[in-house]
Short mmCIF file of C-alpha atoms in Angstrom, two decimals:
data_model
loop_
_atom_site.label_atom_id
_atom_site.label_comp_id
_atom_site.label_asym_id
_atom_site.label_seq_id
_atom_site.Cartn_x
_atom_site.Cartn_y
_atom_site.Cartn_z
CA MET H 1 -37.41 -2.89 -26.17
CA ASP H 2 -35.31 -1.71 -23.25
CA ALA H 3 -36.85 0.26 -20.43
CA PRO H 4 -35.75 3.88 -20.16
CA LEU H 5 -32.82 4.48 -17.84
CA SER H 6 -33.46 6.07 -14.49
CA SER H 7 -31.43 9.20 -13.79
CA GLU H 8 -29.17 7.24 -11.38
CA ARG H 9 -28.46 4.49 -13.90
CA ALA H 10 -27.99 7.04 -16.68
CA VAL H 11 -25.23 8.75 -14.71
CA ASP H 12 -23.53 5.40 -14.09
CA CYS H 13 -23.68 4.52 -17.77
CA ILE H 14 -22.00 7.68 -18.95
CA GLY H 15 -18.38 6.90 -19.73
CA THR H 16 -15.41 8.95 -18.67
CA LEU H 17 -14.19 9.41 -22.24
CA ASP H 18 -15.95 12.77 -22.50
CA GLU H 19 -14.86 13.83 -19.04
CA PRO H 20 -12.18 16.54 -18.79
CA VAL H 21 -8.74 15.24 -17.80
CA VAL H 22 -8.67 17.45 -14.71
CA ASP H 23 -11.89 15.88 -13.44
CA THR H 24 -10.50 12.39 -13.99
CA ILE H 25 -7.26 13.20 -12.17
CA MET H 26 -9.11 14.85 -9.27
CA ARG H 27 -11.47 11.88 -8.93
CA ASP H 28 -8.51 9.48 -8.84
CA LEU H 29 -6.66 11.66 -6.31
CA ARG H 30 -9.73 11.75 -4.05
CA SER H 31 -9.96 7.97 -4.30
CA VAL H 32 -6.28 7.59 -3.38
CA GLY H 33 -6.71 10.01 -0.48
CA LYS H 34 -9.74 8.11 0.83
CA LYS H 35 -7.88 4.80 0.71
CA LEU H 36 -4.89 6.33 2.50
CA TYR H 37 -7.29 7.63 5.14
CA TYR H 38 -8.68 4.11 5.62
CA VAL H 39 -5.18 2.72 6.03
CA MET H 40 -3.76 5.46 8.24
CA LEU H 41 -6.82 5.69 10.52
CA PRO H 42 -8.48 2.26 10.38
CA ARG H 43 -11.49 3.05 12.58
CA SER H 44 -14.20 0.93 11.06
CA ARG H 45 -13.09 -2.27 9.34
CA SER H 46 -16.39 -2.68 7.49
CA GLU H 47 -16.29 0.89 6.09
CA ALA H 48 -12.60 0.59 5.20
CA GLY H 49 -13.11 -2.85 3.69
CA ALA H 50 -15.92 -1.54 1.52
CA GLY H 51 -13.80 1.41 0.45
CA LEU H 52 -10.83 -0.77 -0.43
CA LYS H 53 -12.94 -3.20 -2.46
CA GLN H 54 -12.79 -0.62 -5.23
CA TRP H 55 -9.14 -1.30 -5.86
CA ASP H 56 -6.67 0.81 -7.76
CA LEU H 57 -2.94 0.61 -8.17
CA TRP H 58 -2.23 4.36 -8.41
CA GLY H 59 -1.69 4.84 -4.69
CA PRO H 60 0.61 1.84 -4.25
CA LEU H 61 2.54 2.89 -7.35
CA PHE H 62 3.07 6.42 -6.01
CA LEU H 63 4.00 5.14 -2.54
CA CYS H 64 6.50 2.73 -4.07
CA LEU H 65 7.93 5.51 -6.22
CA ILE H 66 8.26 7.85 -3.23
CA LEU H 67 9.96 5.16 -1.16
CA SER H 68 12.31 4.38 -4.04
CA ILE H 69 13.25 8.03 -4.42
CA ILE H 70 13.83 8.44 -0.67
CA LEU H 71 16.08 5.39 -0.48
CA TRP H 72 17.78 6.29 -3.77
CA ALA H 73 18.65 9.76 -2.47
CA ASN H 74 20.09 8.30 0.73
CA ALA H 75 22.10 5.50 -0.91
CA PRO H 76 25.80 5.69 -1.84
CA GLU H 77 26.27 6.92 -5.39
CA ASN H 78 27.46 3.57 -6.76
CA GLN H 79 24.38 1.76 -5.35
CA GLN H 80 21.59 4.20 -6.18
CA GLU H 81 20.23 2.35 -9.22
CA VAL H 82 20.29 -0.99 -7.40
CA VAL H 83 18.45 0.45 -4.41
CA PHE H 84 15.84 2.12 -6.62
CA GLY H 85 15.12 -1.13 -8.48
CA LEU H 86 15.28 -3.30 -5.35
CA VAL H 87 12.47 -1.34 -3.73
CA TYR H 88 10.21 -2.03 -6.71
CA VAL H 89 11.08 -5.72 -6.77
CA ILE H 90 10.52 -6.19 -3.05
CA VAL H 91 7.26 -4.24 -2.93
CA TRP H 92 5.58 -5.68 -6.02
CA LEU H 93 6.94 -9.22 -5.90
CA GLY H 94 6.29 -9.38 -2.16
CA ALA H 95 2.70 -8.21 -2.62
CA VAL H 96 2.17 -10.82 -5.34
CA VAL H 97 3.59 -13.63 -3.16
CA VAL H 98 1.48 -12.61 -0.15
CA THR H 99 -1.60 -12.39 -2.36
CA PHE H 100 -1.05 -15.83 -3.88
CA ASN H 101 -0.55 -17.22 -0.39
CA ALA H 102 -3.91 -15.77 0.73
CA LEU H 103 -5.62 -17.12 -2.38
CA LEU H 104 -4.11 -20.59 -1.91
CA LEU H 105 -5.36 -20.59 1.68
CA GLY H 106 -8.89 -20.07 0.39
CA GLY H 107 -9.04 -16.29 0.79
CA LYS H 108 -12.08 -14.56 -0.61
CA ILE H 109 -10.38 -11.59 -2.29
CA SER H 110 -9.47 -10.56 -5.76
CA PHE H 111 -5.81 -10.48 -6.72
CA PHE H 112 -5.71 -6.74 -7.41
CA GLN H 113 -7.68 -5.87 -4.28
CA SER H 114 -5.08 -7.64 -2.15
CA VAL H 115 -2.17 -5.97 -3.95
CA CYS H 116 -3.98 -2.65 -3.49
CA VAL H 117 -4.38 -3.12 0.28
CA LEU H 118 -0.80 -4.32 0.75
CA GLY H 119 0.50 -1.41 -1.34
CA TYR H 120 -1.47 1.24 0.52
CA CYS H 121 -0.37 -0.19 3.86
CA ILE H 122 3.30 0.67 3.18
CA CYS H 123 2.36 4.31 3.76
CA PRO H 124 3.53 4.33 7.44
CA LEU H 125 6.89 2.92 6.33
CA VAL H 126 7.20 5.60 3.64
CA LEU H 127 6.44 8.31 6.19
CA ALA H 128 9.02 6.88 8.58
CA ALA H 129 11.63 6.70 5.81
CA PHE H 130 10.92 10.33 4.94
CA ALA H 131 11.25 11.37 8.59
CA CYS H 132 14.58 9.51 8.82
CA LEU H 133 16.01 11.76 6.09
CA PHE H 134 16.03 14.66 8.53
CA LEU H 135 17.54 12.90 11.53
CA PRO H 136 21.02 13.97 12.63
CA SER H 137 23.57 11.17 12.35
CA SER H 138 24.45 11.34 16.07
CA ILE H 139 21.03 10.08 17.20
CA GLY H 140 19.85 8.83 13.84
CA SER H 141 20.27 5.07 14.24
CA ILE H 142 18.39 4.73 17.53
CA VAL H 143 15.55 7.04 16.55
CA LYS H 144 15.44 5.47 13.07
CA PHE H 145 15.04 2.02 14.63
CA ILE H 146 12.25 3.23 16.92
CA LEU H 147 10.48 4.95 14.00
CA MET H 148 10.73 1.77 11.93
CA LEU H 149 9.28 -0.32 14.77
CA ILE H 150 6.33 2.05 15.08
CA ALA H 151 5.81 2.16 11.30
CA LEU H 152 6.16 -1.62 11.04
CA HIS H 153 3.56 -2.11 13.76
CA TRP H 154 1.22 0.39 12.08
CA ALA H 155 1.60 -1.07 8.57
CA THR H 156 1.27 -4.64 9.76
CA GLY H 157 -1.72 -3.83 11.94
CA ALA H 158 -3.53 -2.04 9.12
CA SER H 159 -2.99 -4.81 6.58
CA VAL H 160 -3.46 -7.77 8.94
CA GLY H 161 -6.88 -6.40 9.87
CA PHE H 162 -7.92 -6.70 6.23
CA MET H 163 -6.07 -9.89 5.34
CA SER H 164 -7.10 -11.90 8.42
CA GLU H 165 -10.79 -11.43 7.58
CA LEU H 166 -10.30 -13.16 4.24
CA VAL H 167 -9.30 -16.64 5.37
CA ALA H 168 -10.80 -19.25 7.67
CA GLU H 169 -10.07 -18.99 11.39
CA ASP H 170 -7.78 -22.06 11.43
CA ARG H 171 -5.61 -20.58 8.62
CA LYS H 172 -5.21 -17.01 9.86
CA ALA H 173 -1.67 -17.50 11.15
CA LEU H 174 -0.62 -18.92 7.78
CA ALA H 175 -2.07 -15.87 6.03
CA VAL H 176 -0.81 -13.24 8.49
CA TYR H 177 2.80 -14.38 8.86
CA PRO H 178 3.78 -13.63 5.21
CA VAL H 179 2.17 -10.19 5.54
CA TRP H 180 4.32 -9.47 8.59
CA LEU H 181 7.40 -10.83 6.81
CA PHE H 182 6.67 -8.61 3.78
CA TYR H 183 6.65 -5.45 5.88
CA VAL H 184 9.69 -6.56 7.88
CA ALA H 185 11.62 -6.89 4.60
CA ILE H 186 10.65 -3.35 3.58
CA ALA H 187 11.47 -1.95 7.03
CA TRP H 188 14.83 -3.74 6.99
CA LEU H 189 15.62 -2.27 3.60
CA ILE H 190 14.87 1.20 4.98
CA LEU H 191 17.00 0.58 8.06
CA LEU H 192 19.97 -0.58 5.99
CA ASN H 193 19.87 2.55 3.89
#
């Protein structure tokens, strides 16, 4: 016969099927907010790494959607659908390629955890793309380039900190270069728009 559940274990065993939808949505939004906090202000790698081990794809999906909408709104009318779809292809296919590269190099990470980290780390690029919407065209290109450099540095720095801890010391460059290339492709797409 099974031992009675402690109060802690009993709470963990209760499913979310009986939970109100509002509670579920609020819990997921708090989780997304916490992960964005870890990415935007990466103070403690161990705390952030522990927080990002509980992966989800809601945040990366919303960030990709926001970036797609920003670039769609700024694209010429005959290219809007292509731009919208291209953002999704670059973000998700790029994250998958970078993840497989880390796994092939012997990285100790789950597939979805890596996609989660890479997806959350596009947040600085999304913020920079949003800021570029409001720039006047006279100074827009220079300021846009500077904003993209800052956002690229921020996104790359946040994700490289997580990804470089996953592989052996002699393979770090092989794991970090595709991460940098992934964010450069996204930043270039934003700059071209």
